[in-house]
Amino acid sequence: MRIFYVIARKDMEPNLPHSSNWPKIIGYSFEENYFHLSQGKGHGFAANVIPEWKARSPEWTEIFTILDSTWFLDMITNNNFSSEKAFLEKLTAHIDNVDTIRF
């Protein structure tokens, strides 16, 4: 089981208990350089855990764009974090309260 820092989360259909489109969530595992990408809830839920290099492919660009999270890809590309603490300091400059999920 990995721990992912939630980079973005949005639910455009909070009253639909089995939406296959919302919420959309992006999580990132600093330790393993993996992304958790999920959407939907109830019977409509789907999730993927993929390596960072694959998350950068065009098939996943849409979720980063919809959730206004392309900045995060730039952040991890343009910084060589010496530790998870350094990563979290940079992340909290963008996101005040960083949640985690286990998957």
mmCIF file with all atom_site columns, C-alpha atoms in Angstrom:
data_model
loop_
_atom_site.group_PDB
_atom_site.id
_atom_site.type_symbol
_atom_site.label_atom_id
_atom_site.label_alt_id
_atom_site.label_comp_id
_atom_site.label_asym_id
_atom_site.label_entity_id
_atom_site.label_seq_id
_atom_site.pdbx_PDB_ins_code
_atom_site.Cartn_x
_atom_site.Cartn_y
_atom_site.Cartn_z
_atom_site.occupancy
_atom_site.B_iso_or_equiv
_atom_site.pdbx_formal_charge
_atom_site.auth_seq_id
_atom_site.auth_comp_id
_atom_site.auth_asym_id
_atom_site.auth_atom_id
_atom_site.pdbx_PDB_model_num
ATOM 1   C CA . MET A 1 1   ? 0.000   0.000  0.000   1.00 0.00 ? 1   MET A CA 1
ATOM 2   C CA . ARG A 1 2   ? 1.332   3.411  -0.993  1.00 0.00 ? 2   ARG A CA 1
ATOM 3   C CA . ILE A 1 3   ? 0.759   6.811  0.579   1.00 0.00 ? 3   ILE A CA 1
ATOM 4   C CA . PHE A 1 4   ? -0.224  9.500  -1.930  1.00 0.00 ? 4   PHE A CA 1
ATOM 5   C CA . TYR A 1 5   ? -0.308  13.236 -1.316  1.00 0.00 ? 5   TYR A CA 1
ATOM 6   C CA . VAL A 1 6   ? -3.518  14.639 -2.782  1.00 0.00 ? 6   VAL A CA 1
ATOM 7   C CA . ILE A 1 7   ? -2.534  17.194 -5.398  1.00 0.00 ? 7   ILE A CA 1
ATOM 8   C CA . ALA A 1 8   ? -6.045  17.935 -6.649  1.00 0.00 ? 8   ALA A CA 1
ATOM 9   C CA . ARG A 1 9   ? -9.602  16.904 -5.918  1.00 0.00 ? 9   ARG A CA 1
ATOM 10  C CA . LYS A 1 10  ? -12.840 18.204 -7.384  1.00 0.00 ? 10  LYS A CA 1
ATOM 11  C CA . ASP A 1 11  ? -16.405 16.926 -7.339  1.00 0.00 ? 11  ASP A CA 1
ATOM 12  C CA . MET A 1 12  ? -18.745 18.537 -9.858  1.00 0.00 ? 12  MET A CA 1
ATOM 13  C CA . GLU A 1 13  ? -21.581 16.088 -9.093  1.00 0.00 ? 13  GLU A CA 1
ATOM 14  C CA . PRO A 1 14  ? -21.698 15.821 -5.283  1.00 0.00 ? 14  PRO A CA 1
ATOM 15  C CA . ASN A 1 15  ? -25.346 14.723 -5.253  1.00 0.00 ? 15  ASN A CA 1
ATOM 16  C CA . LEU A 1 16  ? -24.883 11.769 -7.611  1.00 0.00 ? 16  LEU A CA 1
ATOM 17  C CA . PRO A 1 17  ? -23.913 8.708  -5.537  1.00 0.00 ? 17  PRO A CA 1
ATOM 18  C CA . HIS A 1 18  ? -22.685 6.634  -8.490  1.00 0.00 ? 18  HIS A CA 1
ATOM 19  C CA . SER A 1 19  ? -21.096 9.162  -10.832 1.00 0.00 ? 19  SER A CA 1
ATOM 20  C CA . SER A 1 20  ? -18.514 7.716  -13.198 1.00 0.00 ? 20  SER A CA 1
ATOM 21  C CA . ASN A 1 21  ? -17.042 11.163 -13.938 1.00 0.00 ? 21  ASN A CA 1
ATOM 22  C CA . TRP A 1 22  ? -16.750 12.890 -10.532 1.00 0.00 ? 22  TRP A CA 1
ATOM 23  C CA . PRO A 1 23  ? -14.995 13.320 -8.217  1.00 0.00 ? 23  PRO A CA 1
ATOM 24  C CA . LYS A 1 24  ? -11.621 13.376 -9.897  1.00 0.00 ? 24  LYS A CA 1
ATOM 25  C CA . ILE A 1 25  ? -8.549  12.965 -7.699  1.00 0.00 ? 25  ILE A CA 1
ATOM 26  C CA . ILE A 1 26  ? -4.816  13.162 -8.343  1.00 0.00 ? 26  ILE A CA 1
ATOM 27  C CA . GLY A 1 27  ? -2.440  11.830 -5.721  1.00 0.00 ? 27  GLY A CA 1
ATOM 28  C CA . TYR A 1 28  ? 1.350   11.537 -5.821  1.00 0.00 ? 28  TYR A CA 1
ATOM 29  C CA . SER A 1 29  ? 3.674   9.155  -3.981  1.00 0.00 ? 29  SER A CA 1
ATOM 30  C CA . PHE A 1 30  ? 6.945   10.994 -3.433  1.00 0.00 ? 30  PHE A CA 1
ATOM 31  C CA . GLU A 1 31  ? 8.644   7.859  -2.179  1.00 0.00 ? 31  GLU A CA 1
ATOM 32  C CA . GLU A 1 32  ? 7.947   5.829  -5.318  1.00 0.00 ? 32  GLU A CA 1
ATOM 33  C CA . ASN A 1 33  ? 7.257   8.507  -7.974  1.00 0.00 ? 33  ASN A CA 1
ATOM 34  C CA . TYR A 1 34  ? 3.823   7.083  -8.724  1.00 0.00 ? 34  TYR A CA 1
ATOM 35  C CA . PHE A 1 35  ? 0.516   8.795  -9.356  1.00 0.00 ? 35  PHE A CA 1
ATOM 36  C CA . HIS A 1 36  ? -2.908  7.748  -8.138  1.00 0.00 ? 36  HIS A CA 1
ATOM 37  C CA . LEU A 1 37  ? -5.512  8.950  -10.650 1.00 0.00 ? 37  LEU A CA 1
ATOM 38  C CA . SER A 1 38  ? -9.142  8.266  -9.882  1.00 0.00 ? 38  SER A CA 1
ATOM 39  C CA . GLN A 1 39  ? -12.582 9.357  -10.874 1.00 0.00 ? 39  GLN A CA 1
ATOM 40  C CA . GLY A 1 40  ? -16.105 8.452  -9.986  1.00 0.00 ? 40  GLY A CA 1
ATOM 41  C CA . LYS A 1 41  ? -17.772 7.061  -6.892  1.00 0.00 ? 41  LYS A CA 1
ATOM 42  C CA . GLY A 1 42  ? -19.930 4.151  -5.958  1.00 0.00 ? 42  GLY A CA 1
ATOM 43  C CA . HIS A 1 43  ? -20.440 1.768  -8.871  1.00 0.00 ? 43  HIS A CA 1
ATOM 44  C CA . GLY A 1 44  ? -18.835 4.344  -11.201 1.00 0.00 ? 44  GLY A CA 1
ATOM 45  C CA . PHE A 1 45  ? -15.454 4.392  -9.408  1.00 0.00 ? 45  PHE A CA 1
ATOM 46  C CA . ALA A 1 46  ? -12.259 3.725  -11.366 1.00 0.00 ? 46  ALA A CA 1
ATOM 47  C CA . ALA A 1 47  ? -8.636  4.276  -10.314 1.00 0.00 ? 47  ALA A CA 1
ATOM 48  C CA . ASN A 1 48  ? -5.168  3.777  -11.700 1.00 0.00 ? 48  ASN A CA 1
ATOM 49  C CA . VAL A 1 49  ? -1.768  3.774  -10.056 1.00 0.00 ? 49  VAL A CA 1
ATOM 50  C CA . ILE A 1 50  ? 0.865   4.554  -12.648 1.00 0.00 ? 50  ILE A CA 1
ATOM 51  C CA . PRO A 1 51  ? 4.515   5.599  -12.719 1.00 0.00 ? 51  PRO A CA 1
ATOM 52  C CA . GLU A 1 52  ? 5.346   9.261  -13.179 1.00 0.00 ? 52  GLU A CA 1
ATOM 53  C CA . TRP A 1 53  ? 6.637   8.803  -16.733 1.00 0.00 ? 53  TRP A CA 1
ATOM 54  C CA . LYS A 1 54  ? 3.343   7.276  -17.812 1.00 0.00 ? 54  LYS A CA 1
ATOM 55  C CA . ALA A 1 55  ? 1.269   10.022 -16.141 1.00 0.00 ? 55  ALA A CA 1
ATOM 56  C CA . ARG A 1 56  ? 2.995   12.482 -18.458 1.00 0.00 ? 56  ARG A CA 1
ATOM 57  C CA . SER A 1 57  ? 1.651   10.751 -21.564 1.00 0.00 ? 57  SER A CA 1
ATOM 58  C CA . PRO A 1 58  ? -1.127  12.429 -23.585 1.00 0.00 ? 58  PRO A CA 1
ATOM 59  C CA . GLU A 1 59  ? -3.773  9.948  -22.431 1.00 0.00 ? 59  GLU A CA 1
ATOM 60  C CA . TRP A 1 60  ? -3.534  11.362 -18.876 1.00 0.00 ? 60  TRP A CA 1
ATOM 61  C CA . THR A 1 61  ? -3.132  15.058 -19.744 1.00 0.00 ? 61  THR A CA 1
ATOM 62  C CA . GLU A 1 62  ? -6.874  15.679 -19.547 1.00 0.00 ? 62  GLU A CA 1
ATOM 63  C CA . ILE A 1 63  ? -7.209  14.937 -15.827 1.00 0.00 ? 63  ILE A CA 1
ATOM 64  C CA . PHE A 1 64  ? -4.289  17.250 -14.991 1.00 0.00 ? 64  PHE A CA 1
ATOM 65  C CA . THR A 1 65  ? -5.812  19.992 -17.137 1.00 0.00 ? 65  THR A CA 1
ATOM 66  C CA . ILE A 1 66  ? -9.365  19.604 -15.762 1.00 0.00 ? 66  ILE A CA 1
ATOM 67  C CA . LEU A 1 67  ? -8.053  19.791 -12.200 1.00 0.00 ? 67  LEU A CA 1
ATOM 68  C CA . ASP A 1 68  ? -5.703  22.715 -12.936 1.00 0.00 ? 68  ASP A CA 1
ATOM 69  C CA . SER A 1 69  ? -2.728  20.603 -11.871 1.00 0.00 ? 69  SER A CA 1
ATOM 70  C CA . THR A 1 70  ? -0.258  20.865 -14.724 1.00 0.00 ? 70  THR A CA 1
ATOM 71  C CA . TRP A 1 71  ? 1.769   23.089 -12.360 1.00 0.00 ? 71  TRP A CA 1
ATOM 72  C CA . PHE A 1 72  ? 2.549   19.980 -10.315 1.00 0.00 ? 72  PHE A CA 1
ATOM 73  C CA . LEU A 1 73  ? 4.204   18.204 -13.244 1.00 0.00 ? 73  LEU A CA 1
ATOM 74  C CA . ASP A 1 74  ? 6.346   21.304 -13.752 1.00 0.00 ? 74  ASP A CA 1
ATOM 75  C CA . MET A 1 75  ? 7.177   21.420 -10.048 1.00 0.00 ? 75  MET A CA 1
ATOM 76  C CA . ILE A 1 76  ? 8.505   17.869 -9.889  1.00 0.00 ? 76  ILE A CA 1
ATOM 77  C CA . THR A 1 77  ? 10.361  18.314 -13.180 1.00 0.00 ? 77  THR A CA 1
ATOM 78  C CA . ASN A 1 78  ? 12.051  21.569 -12.223 1.00 0.00 ? 78  ASN A CA 1
ATOM 79  C CA . ASN A 1 79  ? 13.076  20.649 -8.671  1.00 0.00 ? 79  ASN A CA 1
ATOM 80  C CA . ASN A 1 80  ? 15.514  18.087 -7.385  1.00 0.00 ? 80  ASN A CA 1
ATOM 81  C CA . PHE A 1 81  ? 14.103  17.491 -3.917  1.00 0.00 ? 81  PHE A CA 1
ATOM 82  C CA . SER A 1 82  ? 16.681  16.399 -1.371  1.00 0.00 ? 82  SER A CA 1
ATOM 83  C CA . SER A 1 83  ? 14.029  14.900 0.891   1.00 0.00 ? 83  SER A CA 1
ATOM 84  C CA . GLU A 1 84  ? 10.345  14.320 1.326   1.00 0.00 ? 84  GLU A CA 1
ATOM 85  C CA . LYS A 1 85  ? 10.333  17.235 3.774   1.00 0.00 ? 85  LYS A CA 1
ATOM 86  C CA . ALA A 1 86  ? 11.682  19.566 1.055   1.00 0.00 ? 86  ALA A CA 1
ATOM 87  C CA . PHE A 1 87  ? 9.031   18.255 -1.325  1.00 0.00 ? 87  PHE A CA 1
ATOM 88  C CA . LEU A 1 88  ? 6.261   18.913 1.214   1.00 0.00 ? 88  LEU A CA 1
ATOM 89  C CA . GLU A 1 89  ? 7.516   22.440 1.879   1.00 0.00 ? 89  GLU A CA 1
ATOM 90  C CA . LYS A 1 90  ? 7.268   23.224 -1.828  1.00 0.00 ? 90  LYS A CA 1
ATOM 91  C CA . LEU A 1 91  ? 3.903   21.479 -2.131  1.00 0.00 ? 91  LEU A CA 1
ATOM 92  C CA . THR A 1 92  ? 2.382   23.369 0.798   1.00 0.00 ? 92  THR A CA 1
ATOM 93  C CA . ALA A 1 93  ? 3.323   26.619 -0.920  1.00 0.00 ? 93  ALA A CA 1
ATOM 94  C CA . HIS A 1 94  ? 0.668   25.623 -3.505  1.00 0.00 ? 94  HIS A CA 1
ATOM 95  C CA . ILE A 1 95  ? -1.754  23.645 -1.323  1.00 0.00 ? 95  ILE A CA 1
ATOM 96  C CA . ASP A 1 96  ? -2.417  24.767 2.244   1.00 0.00 ? 96  ASP A CA 1
ATOM 97  C CA . ASN A 1 97  ? -3.719  21.544 3.785   1.00 0.00 ? 97  ASN A CA 1
ATOM 98  C CA . VAL A 1 98  ? -2.308  18.524 2.006   1.00 0.00 ? 98  VAL A CA 1
ATOM 99  C CA . ASP A 1 99  ? -4.381  15.367 2.460   1.00 0.00 ? 99  ASP A CA 1
ATOM 100 C CA . THR A 1 100 ? -3.108  11.845 1.935   1.00 0.00 ? 100 THR A CA 1
ATOM 101 C CA . ILE A 1 101 ? -4.737  8.691  0.655   1.00 0.00 ? 101 ILE A CA 1
ATOM 102 C CA . ARG A 1 102 ? -3.587  5.089  0.898   1.00 0.00 ? 102 ARG A CA 1
ATOM 103 C CA . PHE A 1 103 ? -4.039  2.885  -2.098  1.00 0.00 ? 103 PHE A CA 1
#
